[in-house]
């Protein structure tokens, strides 16, 4: 069967691998229809992802149908069902797993990063990692995992309806944080360097937008928050300036939640940690409850005016043979992509 393989040296190849046959006990064979390229994949392609195998079959944002089930799979998981998947592993023994925060397992191996992923025609997974997608289409399913990462960050921030939440970075993950914060009743400030992304963030419910390249960010935030600053800042970029901005701009006694992996060391005015009595929290991957929340949200938007905005989250749909040219284009236009989906449907 056909699969995509990328290396850290801007190489991408279509390879042939053996198709899995009958799933084993407790396993499910999935037919992949759409698999998303994400930020970790472009970083692997550009040689900036030290966590990834080299070479690796990428892909962990999945829209699929169940092809076959093995013995011992619960009755509710049936051939033909539209599903997505939880792409993370958890060991069950580390401190995170003991504390029931399996998304942050010390020994996690994410599909398409530390182990080969789903950018292929068929894959076998443990039934526990297969998530029924209700009324969603396989195409929309490929948006679930990245949005769930943003949803999880909002949970880590303990956002409420009295908060002003600044989300720095309006890519797919950041847009998930915007959506979840709006759902919780917060006032949301979306921040990015791209006006098109900021316009879409408004469609998704953000009350305010800030272009961090052209606006006086500090002054704008003071105006929006009666001089206090945002109660919560969610960093969804992973760069030195945005990490520093999060700490500088958050209100006294505020919460900073970090999703993005910075590519270099970041220095801070640590006096703000103490003077503001900040809560600074990491946010990694997503919990099963976050996946369910995203699916529930997406189901409810399919017949509303939000559907057009959601459709814009899919930048391109391509065939496997177009993947190399597309990744080269993405590397030259990094700010213009939400999600690129690879279609494996026959």
Short mmCIF file of C-alpha atoms in Angstrom, two decimals:
data_model
loop_
_atom_site.label_atom_id
_atom_site.label_comp_id
_atom_site.label_asym_id
_atom_site.label_seq_id
_atom_site.Cartn_x
_atom_site.Cartn_y
_atom_site.Cartn_z
CA UNK A 1 0.00 0.00 0.00
CA UNK A 2 0.98 3.64 -0.43
CA UNK A 3 2.60 5.69 2.36
CA UNK A 4 4.39 9.04 2.67
CA UNK A 5 7.84 9.20 4.22
CA UNK A 6 9.74 12.40 5.10
CA UNK A 7 13.24 13.01 6.37
CA UNK A 8 15.00 15.87 8.13
CA UNK A 9 16.72 16.94 4.93
CA UNK A 10 13.68 18.22 2.98
CA UNK A 11 13.16 14.87 1.33
CA UNK A 12 9.71 13.35 0.88
CA UNK A 13 8.96 10.09 -0.88
CA UNK A 14 5.98 7.94 -1.72
CA UNK A 15 6.87 4.44 -0.60
CA UNK A 16 5.18 1.05 -0.81
CA UNK A 17 4.72 -0.87 2.43
CA UNK A 18 2.83 -4.02 3.28
CA UNK A 19 -0.88 -3.56 3.92
CA UNK A 20 -2.00 -4.81 7.33
CA UNK A 21 -4.41 -7.70 7.04
CA UNK A 22 -6.57 -9.08 9.83
CA UNK A 23 -6.40 -7.02 13.04
CA UNK A 24 -5.26 -8.88 16.13
CA UNK A 25 -7.08 -9.24 19.40
CA UNK A 26 -8.10 -5.85 20.75
CA UNK A 27 -7.13 -4.13 17.50
CA UNK A 28 -8.98 -2.24 14.76
CA UNK A 29 -8.02 -1.90 11.10
CA UNK A 30 -8.74 1.61 9.82
CA UNK A 31 -9.11 2.80 6.25
CA UNK A 32 -7.52 6.27 6.16
CA UNK A 33 -9.41 8.86 4.10
CA UNK A 34 -7.79 12.13 5.21
CA UNK A 35 -4.62 12.70 7.24
CA UNK A 36 -3.42 16.18 8.16
CA UNK A 37 0.07 17.61 7.87
CA UNK A 38 0.81 19.59 11.03
CA UNK A 39 3.49 21.87 12.41
CA UNK A 40 5.61 18.97 13.66
CA UNK A 41 5.67 17.56 10.12
CA UNK A 42 6.89 20.75 8.48
CA UNK A 43 9.51 21.05 11.23
CA UNK A 44 10.63 17.50 10.50
CA UNK A 45 10.81 18.32 6.80
CA UNK A 46 12.86 21.44 7.56
CA UNK A 47 15.23 19.57 9.88
CA UNK A 48 13.99 21.30 13.05
CA UNK A 49 12.21 18.45 14.84
CA UNK A 50 14.71 16.65 17.05
CA UNK A 51 12.00 14.41 18.53
CA UNK A 52 11.05 12.77 15.22
CA UNK A 53 12.37 9.56 13.73
CA UNK A 54 14.50 10.12 10.65
CA UNK A 55 13.06 9.16 8.22
CA UNK A 56 9.49 8.91 9.50
CA UNK A 57 6.01 8.20 8.16
CA UNK A 58 4.19 11.30 9.49
CA UNK A 59 0.56 11.82 10.38
CA UNK A 60 -1.57 11.84 13.52
CA UNK A 61 -4.59 13.94 12.50
CA UNK A 62 -6.91 11.29 11.21
CA UNK A 63 -10.23 10.98 9.43
CA UNK A 64 -10.97 7.30 8.83
CA UNK A 65 -13.54 4.54 8.74
CA UNK A 66 -13.36 1.19 10.48
CA UNK A 67 -12.45 -1.54 7.99
CA UNK A 68 -12.39 -4.52 10.36
CA UNK A 69 -12.27 -5.30 14.08
CA UNK A 70 -10.40 -8.01 15.93
CA UNK A 71 -11.57 -10.23 18.75
CA UNK A 72 -12.11 -8.53 22.08
CA UNK A 73 -13.14 -5.16 20.62
CA UNK A 74 -16.25 -3.63 22.28
CA UNK A 75 -19.51 -4.13 20.38
CA UNK A 76 -20.02 -0.41 19.74
CA UNK A 77 -17.06 -0.18 17.35
CA UNK A 78 -18.31 -1.47 14.00
CA UNK A 79 -17.06 -1.65 10.41
CA UNK A 80 -18.08 1.43 8.43
CA UNK A 81 -18.08 3.82 11.39
CA UNK A 82 -16.41 7.22 10.90
CA UNK A 83 -13.65 7.64 13.48
CA UNK A 84 -10.59 9.61 14.42
CA UNK A 85 -7.86 8.52 16.79
CA UNK A 86 -5.95 9.47 19.91
CA UNK A 87 -2.36 9.39 18.59
CA UNK A 88 -0.53 9.37 21.93
CA UNK A 89 0.77 6.45 23.96
CA UNK A 90 0.89 6.25 27.73
CA UNK A 91 2.94 3.86 29.83
CA UNK A 92 0.63 3.67 32.84
CA UNK A 93 3.58 3.79 35.26
CA UNK A 94 5.17 7.27 35.19
CA UNK A 95 4.20 10.16 37.48
CA UNK A 96 1.88 11.67 34.85
CA UNK A 97 0.01 8.43 34.31
CA UNK A 98 -0.24 7.80 38.07
CA UNK A 99 -1.85 11.24 38.34
CA UNK A 100 -4.29 10.38 35.51
CA UNK A 101 -2.75 12.97 33.19
CA UNK A 102 -1.94 10.44 30.51
CA UNK A 103 -1.61 13.15 27.85
CA UNK A 104 1.69 14.16 29.48
CA UNK A 105 3.09 10.64 29.81
CA UNK A 106 6.84 10.81 30.32
CA UNK A 107 7.31 8.06 27.73
CA UNK A 108 4.70 9.18 25.19
CA UNK A 109 5.30 8.30 21.54
CA UNK A 110 3.05 10.27 19.20
CA UNK A 111 2.09 8.82 15.84
CA UNK A 112 4.22 10.38 13.12
CA UNK A 113 6.84 11.73 15.52
CA UNK A 114 8.51 9.23 17.85
CA UNK A 115 6.92 6.33 15.92
CA UNK A 116 5.65 5.91 12.39
CA UNK A 117 2.29 7.56 11.82
CA UNK A 118 -0.88 7.38 9.79
CA UNK A 119 0.07 8.97 6.46
CA UNK A 120 -0.84 5.77 4.62
CA UNK A 121 -3.86 3.94 3.26
CA UNK A 122 -4.52 1.59 6.20
CA UNK A 123 -3.38 1.38 9.81
CA UNK A 124 -3.99 -0.95 12.77
CA UNK A 125 -4.50 0.61 16.20
CA UNK A 126 -5.55 -0.61 19.65
CA UNK A 127 -9.29 -0.14 20.04
CA UNK A 128 -8.74 2.16 23.03
CA UNK A 129 -7.15 4.74 20.70
CA UNK A 130 -10.03 4.77 18.18
CA UNK A 131 -12.59 7.53 18.78
CA UNK A 132 -16.07 7.40 17.20
CA UNK A 133 -16.76 10.71 15.45
CA UNK A 134 -20.54 10.78 15.55
CA UNK A 135 -22.02 12.69 12.60
CA UNK A 136 -18.72 14.12 11.36
CA UNK A 137 -17.32 13.32 7.94
CA UNK A 138 -13.81 11.84 7.67
CA UNK A 139 -12.61 15.16 6.25
CA UNK A 140 -13.77 17.14 9.28
CA UNK A 141 -12.40 14.42 11.58
CA UNK A 142 -8.88 15.38 10.56
CA UNK A 143 -9.37 18.70 12.41
CA UNK A 144 -10.25 17.09 15.73
CA UNK A 145 -6.78 16.34 17.13
CA UNK A 146 -5.18 19.77 16.59
CA UNK A 147 -8.24 21.59 17.93
CA UNK A 148 -8.24 19.31 20.97
CA UNK A 149 -4.74 20.53 21.86
CA UNK A 150 -6.11 24.08 22.02
CA UNK A 151 -9.12 22.91 24.02
CA UNK A 152 -6.79 21.24 26.52
CA UNK A 153 -4.79 24.44 27.00
CA UNK A 154 -7.98 26.26 27.97
CA UNK A 155 -8.69 23.56 30.56
CA UNK A 156 -5.16 23.98 31.92
CA UNK A 157 -5.83 27.74 32.19
CA UNK A 158 -9.08 27.13 34.11
CA UNK A 159 -10.79 29.75 31.95
CA UNK A 160 -14.13 31.11 33.19
CA UNK A 161 -16.69 33.60 31.92
CA UNK A 162 -15.11 36.44 33.90
CA UNK A 163 -11.71 36.11 32.20
CA UNK A 164 -10.11 38.05 29.41
CA UNK A 165 -8.04 35.51 27.46
CA UNK A 166 -5.28 36.45 25.05
CA UNK A 167 -4.37 33.69 22.57
CA UNK A 168 -1.00 34.31 20.89
CA UNK A 169 -0.91 32.48 17.57
CA UNK A 170 -4.00 31.74 15.50
CA UNK A 171 -2.98 28.58 13.74
CA UNK A 172 -5.03 25.42 14.17
CA UNK A 173 -4.08 24.87 17.81
CA UNK A 174 -4.50 28.52 18.72
CA UNK A 175 -7.85 28.59 16.96
CA UNK A 176 -8.91 25.68 19.14
CA UNK A 177 -7.99 27.75 22.19
CA UNK A 178 -10.00 30.68 20.83
CA UNK A 179 -13.06 28.50 20.27
CA UNK A 180 -12.92 26.80 23.67
CA UNK A 181 -12.41 30.10 25.52
CA UNK A 182 -15.43 31.58 23.72
CA UNK A 183 -17.46 28.50 24.62
CA UNK A 184 -16.61 29.10 28.28
CA UNK A 185 -17.90 32.67 28.05
CA UNK A 186 -14.55 34.44 28.21
CA UNK A 187 -13.69 37.63 26.36
CA UNK A 188 -11.06 36.59 23.82
CA UNK A 189 -8.22 38.63 22.33
CA UNK A 190 -6.65 36.87 19.34
CA UNK A 191 -3.07 37.84 18.48
CA UNK A 192 -1.14 36.98 15.33
CA UNK A 193 1.02 38.54 12.61
CA UNK A 194 -1.41 37.61 9.81
CA UNK A 195 -4.55 39.69 9.29
CA UNK A 196 -6.36 36.85 7.47
CA UNK A 197 -5.95 34.59 10.49
CA UNK A 198 -7.11 37.37 12.77
CA UNK A 199 -10.22 37.90 10.65
CA UNK A 200 -11.01 34.21 10.92
CA UNK A 201 -10.48 34.32 14.68
CA UNK A 202 -13.19 36.99 14.84
CA UNK A 203 -15.51 34.71 12.88
CA UNK A 204 -14.78 32.01 15.44
CA UNK A 205 -15.84 34.33 18.26
CA UNK A 206 -12.86 36.46 19.32
CA UNK A 207 -13.98 39.87 20.59
CA UNK A 208 -10.72 41.64 19.78
CA UNK A 209 -7.70 41.10 17.54
CA UNK A 210 -4.13 42.39 17.73
CA UNK A 211 -1.54 42.25 14.98
CA UNK A 212 1.65 41.76 16.97
CA UNK A 213 3.78 42.94 14.05
CA UNK A 214 2.05 46.27 13.38
CA UNK A 215 0.12 47.19 16.57
CA UNK A 216 1.32 48.57 19.89
CA UNK A 217 0.39 45.37 21.70
CA UNK A 218 0.85 46.64 25.23
CA UNK A 219 -1.22 49.78 24.69
CA UNK A 220 -3.98 47.90 22.88
CA UNK A 221 -4.26 45.37 25.69
CA UNK A 222 -4.46 48.08 28.33
CA UNK A 223 -7.28 49.71 26.38
CA UNK A 224 -9.17 46.43 26.07
CA UNK A 225 -8.82 45.44 29.72
CA UNK A 226 -9.30 48.75 31.57
CA UNK A 227 -5.59 48.86 32.30
CA UNK A 228 -5.32 45.43 33.92
CA UNK A 229 -4.01 43.20 31.13
CA UNK A 230 -5.47 39.81 30.21
CA UNK A 231 -6.24 37.35 33.01
CA UNK A 232 -4.98 34.46 30.88
CA UNK A 233 -2.40 34.33 28.10
CA UNK A 234 -2.14 31.16 26.01
CA UNK A 235 1.10 30.93 24.02
CA UNK A 236 0.52 28.87 20.86
CA UNK A 237 3.51 29.88 18.71
CA UNK A 238 6.70 28.65 20.32
CA UNK A 239 9.11 31.57 19.87
CA UNK A 240 11.25 33.69 22.16
CA UNK A 241 9.29 36.94 21.57
CA UNK A 242 5.88 35.34 22.15
CA UNK A 243 6.97 33.60 25.34
CA UNK A 244 8.30 36.90 26.64
CA UNK A 245 5.15 38.72 25.53
CA UNK A 246 3.00 36.27 27.48
CA UNK A 247 4.80 36.98 30.75
CA UNK A 248 5.08 40.72 30.12
CA UNK A 249 1.43 41.28 29.21
CA UNK A 250 -0.51 38.97 31.52
CA UNK A 251 -2.27 40.68 34.41
CA UNK A 252 -1.04 40.52 37.97
CA UNK A 253 -2.01 37.13 39.48
CA UNK A 254 -2.74 35.90 35.94
CA UNK A 255 -2.19 32.53 34.30
CA UNK A 256 0.19 31.83 31.43
CA UNK A 257 -0.24 28.56 29.55
CA UNK A 258 2.46 27.46 27.11
CA UNK A 259 1.71 25.11 24.21
CA UNK A 260 4.41 26.00 21.68
CA UNK A 261 7.90 24.50 21.76
CA UNK A 262 10.42 27.33 21.52
CA UNK A 263 13.33 26.49 19.22
CA UNK A 264 15.86 28.35 21.38
CA UNK A 265 16.40 29.24 25.01
CA UNK A 266 14.15 32.03 26.32
CA UNK A 267 15.25 34.60 28.90
CA UNK A 268 12.71 36.31 31.17
CA UNK A 269 12.45 39.16 33.61
CA UNK A 270 11.88 36.71 36.43
CA UNK A 271 10.83 39.52 38.79
CA UNK A 272 7.44 39.34 37.03
CA UNK A 273 7.03 35.74 38.18
CA UNK A 274 7.16 36.94 41.79
CA UNK A 275 5.73 40.46 41.56
CA UNK A 276 2.71 39.32 39.57
CA UNK A 277 2.47 36.02 41.48
CA UNK A 278 1.96 34.24 38.17
CA UNK A 279 0.81 30.73 37.48
CA UNK A 280 2.89 29.48 34.54
CA UNK A 281 1.71 26.14 33.18
CA UNK A 282 2.64 23.85 30.36
CA UNK A 283 0.00 22.19 28.18
CA UNK A 284 0.81 19.04 26.26
CA UNK A 285 -1.33 17.09 23.81
CA UNK A 286 -4.93 16.48 24.93
CA UNK A 287 -7.08 14.33 27.18
CA UNK A 288 -9.82 12.00 25.89
CA UNK A 289 -12.37 14.48 27.25
CA UNK A 290 -10.89 17.19 25.00
CA UNK A 291 -11.38 15.00 21.91
CA UNK A 292 -15.01 14.42 22.88
CA UNK A 293 -15.56 18.14 23.42
CA UNK A 294 -14.16 19.02 19.99
CA UNK A 295 -16.30 16.39 18.26
CA UNK A 296 -19.38 17.71 20.08
CA UNK A 297 -18.51 21.27 19.04
CA UNK A 298 -17.89 20.39 15.39
CA UNK A 299 -21.12 18.38 15.16
CA UNK A 300 -23.13 21.39 16.32
CA UNK A 301 -21.51 23.75 13.79
CA UNK A 302 -22.27 21.81 10.61
CA UNK A 303 -25.58 23.58 9.97
CA UNK A 304 -24.66 27.03 11.32
CA UNK A 305 -22.95 30.15 10.01
CA UNK A 306 -19.74 28.90 11.64
CA UNK A 307 -19.40 26.12 9.05
CA UNK A 308 -17.89 28.48 6.47
CA UNK A 309 -15.29 29.59 8.98
CA UNK A 310 -14.49 25.99 9.87
CA UNK A 311 -14.12 25.12 6.19
CA UNK A 312 -11.42 27.80 5.97
CA UNK A 313 -9.34 25.85 8.48
CA UNK A 314 -8.59 23.42 5.65
CA UNK A 315 -6.06 25.28 3.50
CA UNK A 316 -5.56 22.56 0.90
CA UNK A 317 -6.60 19.00 0.14
CA UNK A 318 -3.96 17.16 -1.85
CA UNK A 319 -3.13 13.71 -3.18
CA UNK A 320 -0.03 11.90 -1.88
CA UNK A 321 1.80 12.63 -5.13
CA UNK A 322 1.45 16.38 -4.48
CA UNK A 323 2.92 16.22 -0.99
CA UNK A 324 6.54 17.13 -1.81
CA UNK A 325 5.65 20.26 -3.80
CA UNK A 326 3.13 21.22 -1.11
CA UNK A 327 5.65 20.91 1.71
CA UNK A 328 8.12 23.03 -0.24
CA UNK A 329 5.40 25.65 -0.74
CA UNK A 330 4.50 25.55 2.95
CA UNK A 331 8.13 26.00 3.98
CA UNK A 332 8.20 29.19 1.89
CA UNK A 333 4.80 30.43 3.15
CA UNK A 334 4.72 29.39 6.82
CA UNK A 335 2.12 31.91 7.92
CA UNK A 336 -0.52 31.01 5.35
CA UNK A 337 -1.41 27.47 6.41
CA UNK A 338 -3.98 26.16 8.86
CA UNK A 339 -4.17 22.53 7.81
CA UNK A 340 -3.17 20.61 4.70
CA UNK A 341 -5.01 17.32 4.33
CA UNK A 342 -3.74 14.39 2.31
CA UNK A 343 -6.58 12.41 0.73
CA UNK A 344 -6.11 8.65 0.57
CA UNK A 345 -9.67 7.81 -0.51
CA UNK A 346 -9.91 5.59 -3.59
#
